Coordinates of C-alpha atoms in Angstrom, one line a residue:
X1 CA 0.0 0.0 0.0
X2 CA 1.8 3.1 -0.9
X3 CA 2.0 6.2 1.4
X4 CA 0.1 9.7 0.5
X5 CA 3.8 12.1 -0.5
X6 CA 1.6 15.3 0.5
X7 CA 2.2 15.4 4.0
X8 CA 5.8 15.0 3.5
X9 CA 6.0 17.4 1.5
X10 CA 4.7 19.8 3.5
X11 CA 6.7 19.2 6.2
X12 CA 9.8 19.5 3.7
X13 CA 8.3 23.1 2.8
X14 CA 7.8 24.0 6.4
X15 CA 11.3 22.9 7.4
X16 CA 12.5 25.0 4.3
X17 CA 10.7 27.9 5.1
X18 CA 11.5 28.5 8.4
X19 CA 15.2 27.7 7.3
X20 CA 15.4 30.6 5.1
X21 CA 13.3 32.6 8.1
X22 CA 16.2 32.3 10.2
X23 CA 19.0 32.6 7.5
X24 CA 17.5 35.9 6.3
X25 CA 17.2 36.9 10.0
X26 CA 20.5 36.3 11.0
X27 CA 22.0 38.0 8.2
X28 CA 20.0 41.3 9.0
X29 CA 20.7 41.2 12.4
X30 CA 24.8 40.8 11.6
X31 CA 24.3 43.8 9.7
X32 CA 22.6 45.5 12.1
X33 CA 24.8 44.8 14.9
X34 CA 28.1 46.0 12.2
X35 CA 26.1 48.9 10.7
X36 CA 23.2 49.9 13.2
X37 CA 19.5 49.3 12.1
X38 CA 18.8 52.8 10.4
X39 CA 21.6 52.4 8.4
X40 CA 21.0 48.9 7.0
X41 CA 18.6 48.7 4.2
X42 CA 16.1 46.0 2.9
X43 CA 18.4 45.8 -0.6
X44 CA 21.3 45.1 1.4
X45 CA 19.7 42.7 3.9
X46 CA 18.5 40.6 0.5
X47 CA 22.3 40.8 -1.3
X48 CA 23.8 39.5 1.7
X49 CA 21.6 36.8 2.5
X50 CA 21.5 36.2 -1.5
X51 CA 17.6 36.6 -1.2
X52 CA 15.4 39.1 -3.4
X53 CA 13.6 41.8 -1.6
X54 CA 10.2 40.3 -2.3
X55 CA 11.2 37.1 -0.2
X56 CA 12.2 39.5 3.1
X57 CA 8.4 41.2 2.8
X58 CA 6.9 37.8 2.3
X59 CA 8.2 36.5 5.2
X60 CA 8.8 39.5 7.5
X61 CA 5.7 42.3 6.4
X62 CA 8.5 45.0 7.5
X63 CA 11.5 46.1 8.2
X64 CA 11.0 45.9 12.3
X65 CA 10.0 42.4 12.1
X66 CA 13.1 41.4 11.2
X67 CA 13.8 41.7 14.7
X68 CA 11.2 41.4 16.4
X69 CA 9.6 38.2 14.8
X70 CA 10.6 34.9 17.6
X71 CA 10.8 31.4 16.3
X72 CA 9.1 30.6 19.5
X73 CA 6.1 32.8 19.3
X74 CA 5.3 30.9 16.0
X75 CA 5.3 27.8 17.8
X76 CA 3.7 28.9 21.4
X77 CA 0.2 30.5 19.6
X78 CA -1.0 27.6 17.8
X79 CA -0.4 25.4 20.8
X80 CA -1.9 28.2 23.3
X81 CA -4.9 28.1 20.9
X82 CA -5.4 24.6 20.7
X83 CA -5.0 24.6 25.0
X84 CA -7.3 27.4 25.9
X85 CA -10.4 25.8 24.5
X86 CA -10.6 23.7 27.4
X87 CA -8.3 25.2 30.1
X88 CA -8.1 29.1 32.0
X89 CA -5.6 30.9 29.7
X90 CA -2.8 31.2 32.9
X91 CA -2.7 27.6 33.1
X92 CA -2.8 27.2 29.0
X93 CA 0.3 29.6 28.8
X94 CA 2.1 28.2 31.3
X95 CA 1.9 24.6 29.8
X96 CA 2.4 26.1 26.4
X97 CA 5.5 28.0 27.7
X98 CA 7.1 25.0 29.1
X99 CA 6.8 22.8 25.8
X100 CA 8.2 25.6 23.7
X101 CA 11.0 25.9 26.2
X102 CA 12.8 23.2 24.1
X103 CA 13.6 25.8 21.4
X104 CA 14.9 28.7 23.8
X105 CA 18.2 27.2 23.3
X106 CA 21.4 29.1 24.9
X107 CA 22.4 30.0 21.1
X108 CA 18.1 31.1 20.8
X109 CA 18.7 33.0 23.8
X110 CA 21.9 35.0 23.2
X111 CA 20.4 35.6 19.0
X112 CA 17.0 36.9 21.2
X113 CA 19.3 39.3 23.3
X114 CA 20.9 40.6 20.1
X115 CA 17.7 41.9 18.5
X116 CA 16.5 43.2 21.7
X117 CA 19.7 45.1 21.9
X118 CA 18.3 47.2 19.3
X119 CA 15.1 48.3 20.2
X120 CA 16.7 50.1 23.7
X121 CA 16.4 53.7 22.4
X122 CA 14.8 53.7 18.6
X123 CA 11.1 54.9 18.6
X124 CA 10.9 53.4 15.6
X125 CA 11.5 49.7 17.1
X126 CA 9.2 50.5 20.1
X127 CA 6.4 51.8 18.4
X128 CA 6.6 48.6 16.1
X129 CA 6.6 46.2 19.2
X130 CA 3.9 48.1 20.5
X131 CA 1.8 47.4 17.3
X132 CA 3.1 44.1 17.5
X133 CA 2.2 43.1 21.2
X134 CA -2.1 45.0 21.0
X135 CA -1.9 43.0 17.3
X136 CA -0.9 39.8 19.1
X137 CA -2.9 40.2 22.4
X138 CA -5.9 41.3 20.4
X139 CA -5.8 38.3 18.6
X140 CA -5.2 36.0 21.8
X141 CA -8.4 37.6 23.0
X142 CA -10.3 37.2 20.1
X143 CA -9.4 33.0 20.0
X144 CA -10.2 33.0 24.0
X145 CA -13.5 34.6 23.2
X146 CA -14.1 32.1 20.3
X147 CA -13.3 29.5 22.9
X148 CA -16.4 30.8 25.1
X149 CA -18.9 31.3 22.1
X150 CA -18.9 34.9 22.5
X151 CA -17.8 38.2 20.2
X152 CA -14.1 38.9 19.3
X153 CA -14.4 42.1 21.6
X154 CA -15.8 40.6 24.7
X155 CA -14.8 42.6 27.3
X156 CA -13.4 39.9 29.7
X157 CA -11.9 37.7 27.3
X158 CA -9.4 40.8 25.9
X159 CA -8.3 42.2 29.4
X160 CA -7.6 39.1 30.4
X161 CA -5.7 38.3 27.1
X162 CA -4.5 41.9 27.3
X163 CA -3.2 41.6 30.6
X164 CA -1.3 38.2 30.1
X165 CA 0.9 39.7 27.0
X166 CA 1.8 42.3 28.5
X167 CA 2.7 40.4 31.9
X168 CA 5.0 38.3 29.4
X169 CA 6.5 41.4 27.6
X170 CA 7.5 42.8 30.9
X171 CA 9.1 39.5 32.0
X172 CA 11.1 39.0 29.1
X173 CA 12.1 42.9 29.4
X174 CA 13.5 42.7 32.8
X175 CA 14.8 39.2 31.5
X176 CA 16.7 41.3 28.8
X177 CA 18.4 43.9 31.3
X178 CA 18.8 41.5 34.4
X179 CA 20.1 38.0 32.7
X180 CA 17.7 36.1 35.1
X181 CA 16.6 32.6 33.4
X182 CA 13.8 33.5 31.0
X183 CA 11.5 30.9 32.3
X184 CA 11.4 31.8 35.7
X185 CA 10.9 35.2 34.8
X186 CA 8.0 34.7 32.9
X187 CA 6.7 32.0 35.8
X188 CA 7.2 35.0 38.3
X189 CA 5.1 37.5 36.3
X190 CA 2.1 35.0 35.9
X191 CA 2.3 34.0 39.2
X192 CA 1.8 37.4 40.1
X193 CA -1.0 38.2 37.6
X194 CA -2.8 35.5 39.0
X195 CA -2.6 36.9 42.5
X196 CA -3.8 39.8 41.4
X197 CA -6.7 37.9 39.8
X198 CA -7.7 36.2 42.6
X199 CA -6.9 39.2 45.0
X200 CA -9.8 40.9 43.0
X201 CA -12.4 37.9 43.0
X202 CA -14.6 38.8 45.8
X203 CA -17.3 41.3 44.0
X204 CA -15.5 42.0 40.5
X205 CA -17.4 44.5 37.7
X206 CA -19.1 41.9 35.0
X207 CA -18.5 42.2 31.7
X208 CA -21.3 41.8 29.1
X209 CA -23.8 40.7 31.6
X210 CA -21.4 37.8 32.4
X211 CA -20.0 37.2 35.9
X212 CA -16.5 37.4 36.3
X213 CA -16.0 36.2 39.4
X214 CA -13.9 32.9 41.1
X215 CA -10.4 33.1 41.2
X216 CA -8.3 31.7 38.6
X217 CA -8.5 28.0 38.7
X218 CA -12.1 28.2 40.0
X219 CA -14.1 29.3 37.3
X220 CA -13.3 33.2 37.2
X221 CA -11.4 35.3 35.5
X222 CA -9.1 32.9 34.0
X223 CA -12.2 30.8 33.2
X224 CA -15.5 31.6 31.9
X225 CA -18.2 29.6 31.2
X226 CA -19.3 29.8 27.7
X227 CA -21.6 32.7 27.1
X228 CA -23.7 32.9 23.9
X229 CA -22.9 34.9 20.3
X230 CA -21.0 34.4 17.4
X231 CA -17.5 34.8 16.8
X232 CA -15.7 37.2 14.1
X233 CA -12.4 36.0 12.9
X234 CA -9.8 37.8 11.6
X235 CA -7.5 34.7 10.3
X236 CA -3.7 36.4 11.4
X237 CA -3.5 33.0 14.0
X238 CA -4.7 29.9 13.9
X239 CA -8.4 29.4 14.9
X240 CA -8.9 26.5 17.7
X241 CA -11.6 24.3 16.7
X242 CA -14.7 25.7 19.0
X243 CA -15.4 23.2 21.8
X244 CA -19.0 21.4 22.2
X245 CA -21.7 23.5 24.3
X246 CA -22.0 21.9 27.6

């Protein structure tokens, strides 16, 4: 009985894509690091990496990106999306945090460190991974929502969202300027998110006429019962398949 090729070969593609990913991004940040990032154009980022310019905006959208897109991140949404249909987000992060830990490699690490290096002082950079962190927690709270059959913009489900990415960006900040171990970092800002959730659980505002109250792991705001409504979906990450009403 012979095998169906096509899933091969889209792993092959996969594995080939993200290959020339982290070539093109490891030549562009060389030359940033040797030239600065202002002074580094797109047409010289594709020469040296023996790319045309067409392939960096395919894969990259912009010139920030370049530095600011993570291997990791790619891996840790569709994981966190598959998770928080049935589990509180805190608890879906944290397990999706410790089985991309794999590829924080001391070599992922120290290339991580680099890129960050340049964002310390260019408003460029910073308004870019401003865009880049509402973007990505916007999205976060739109598959959370989808997970509770209710609206992209439900109230609870994007603070809550909103609230864990930027508890993350903070970590891996402080991360960045202290050299503590990224993990424990991270650990240490949801652990304190999630005291401050459950510090806040006795008599909490409700949010679309649904209750947010519990603590964390007890139904509240780190997990809703499924409301009612549909879902919009914007497509940037990968939707979760929605989970059967109770």
């Amino acid at each position: 009985q012979m095998t169906d090729p096509e899933p091969h070969k889209q792993d092959l593609r996969s594995r080939k894509r993200a290959a020339t990913i982290r070539h093109i991004q490891d030549v562009a940040v060389d030359l940033f690091d040797d030239h600065g990032y202002d002074a580094v154009s797109i047409a010289q980022i594709a020469k040296a990496a023996d790319v045309g310019e067409r392939s960096i905006y395919r894969y990259f959208g912009t010139k920030p990106m370049l530095l600011l897109h993570d291997e990791a991140d790619v891996a840790g949404i569709g994981l966190l999306a598959e998770r928080i249909r049935q589990q509180p987000l805190l608890e879906a992060m944290r397990e999706t945090i410790h089985e991309v830990a794999p590829l924080l490699s001391s070599a992922a690490l120290d290339a991580a460190r680099r890129r960050l290096n340049h964002l310390d002082g260019n408003p460029e950079l910073r308004a870019a991974l401003a865009d880049y962190t509402q973007t990505f927690a916007t999205e976060l709270g739109s598959i959370l929502a989808a997970s509770r059959y209710v609206d992209d913009d439900d109230l609870a489900a994007q603070i809550e969202a909103h609230c864990v990415v930027t508890a993350i960006i903070v970590a891996v900040e402080r991360w960045h300027r202290h050299d503590a171990p990224l993990i424990d970092e991270i650990e240490r800002a949801l652990a304190i998110l999630e005291s401050l959730f459950n510090s806040s659980a006795n008599d909490p505002p409700e949010s679309d006429g649904r209750s947010i109250a519990g603590s964390a792991g007890e139904g509240g705001l780190c997990r809703q019962s499924p409301g009612s409504g549909r879902s919009r979906w914007s497509g940037r990450w990968p939707r979760p398949r929605a989970p059967r009403a109770p």
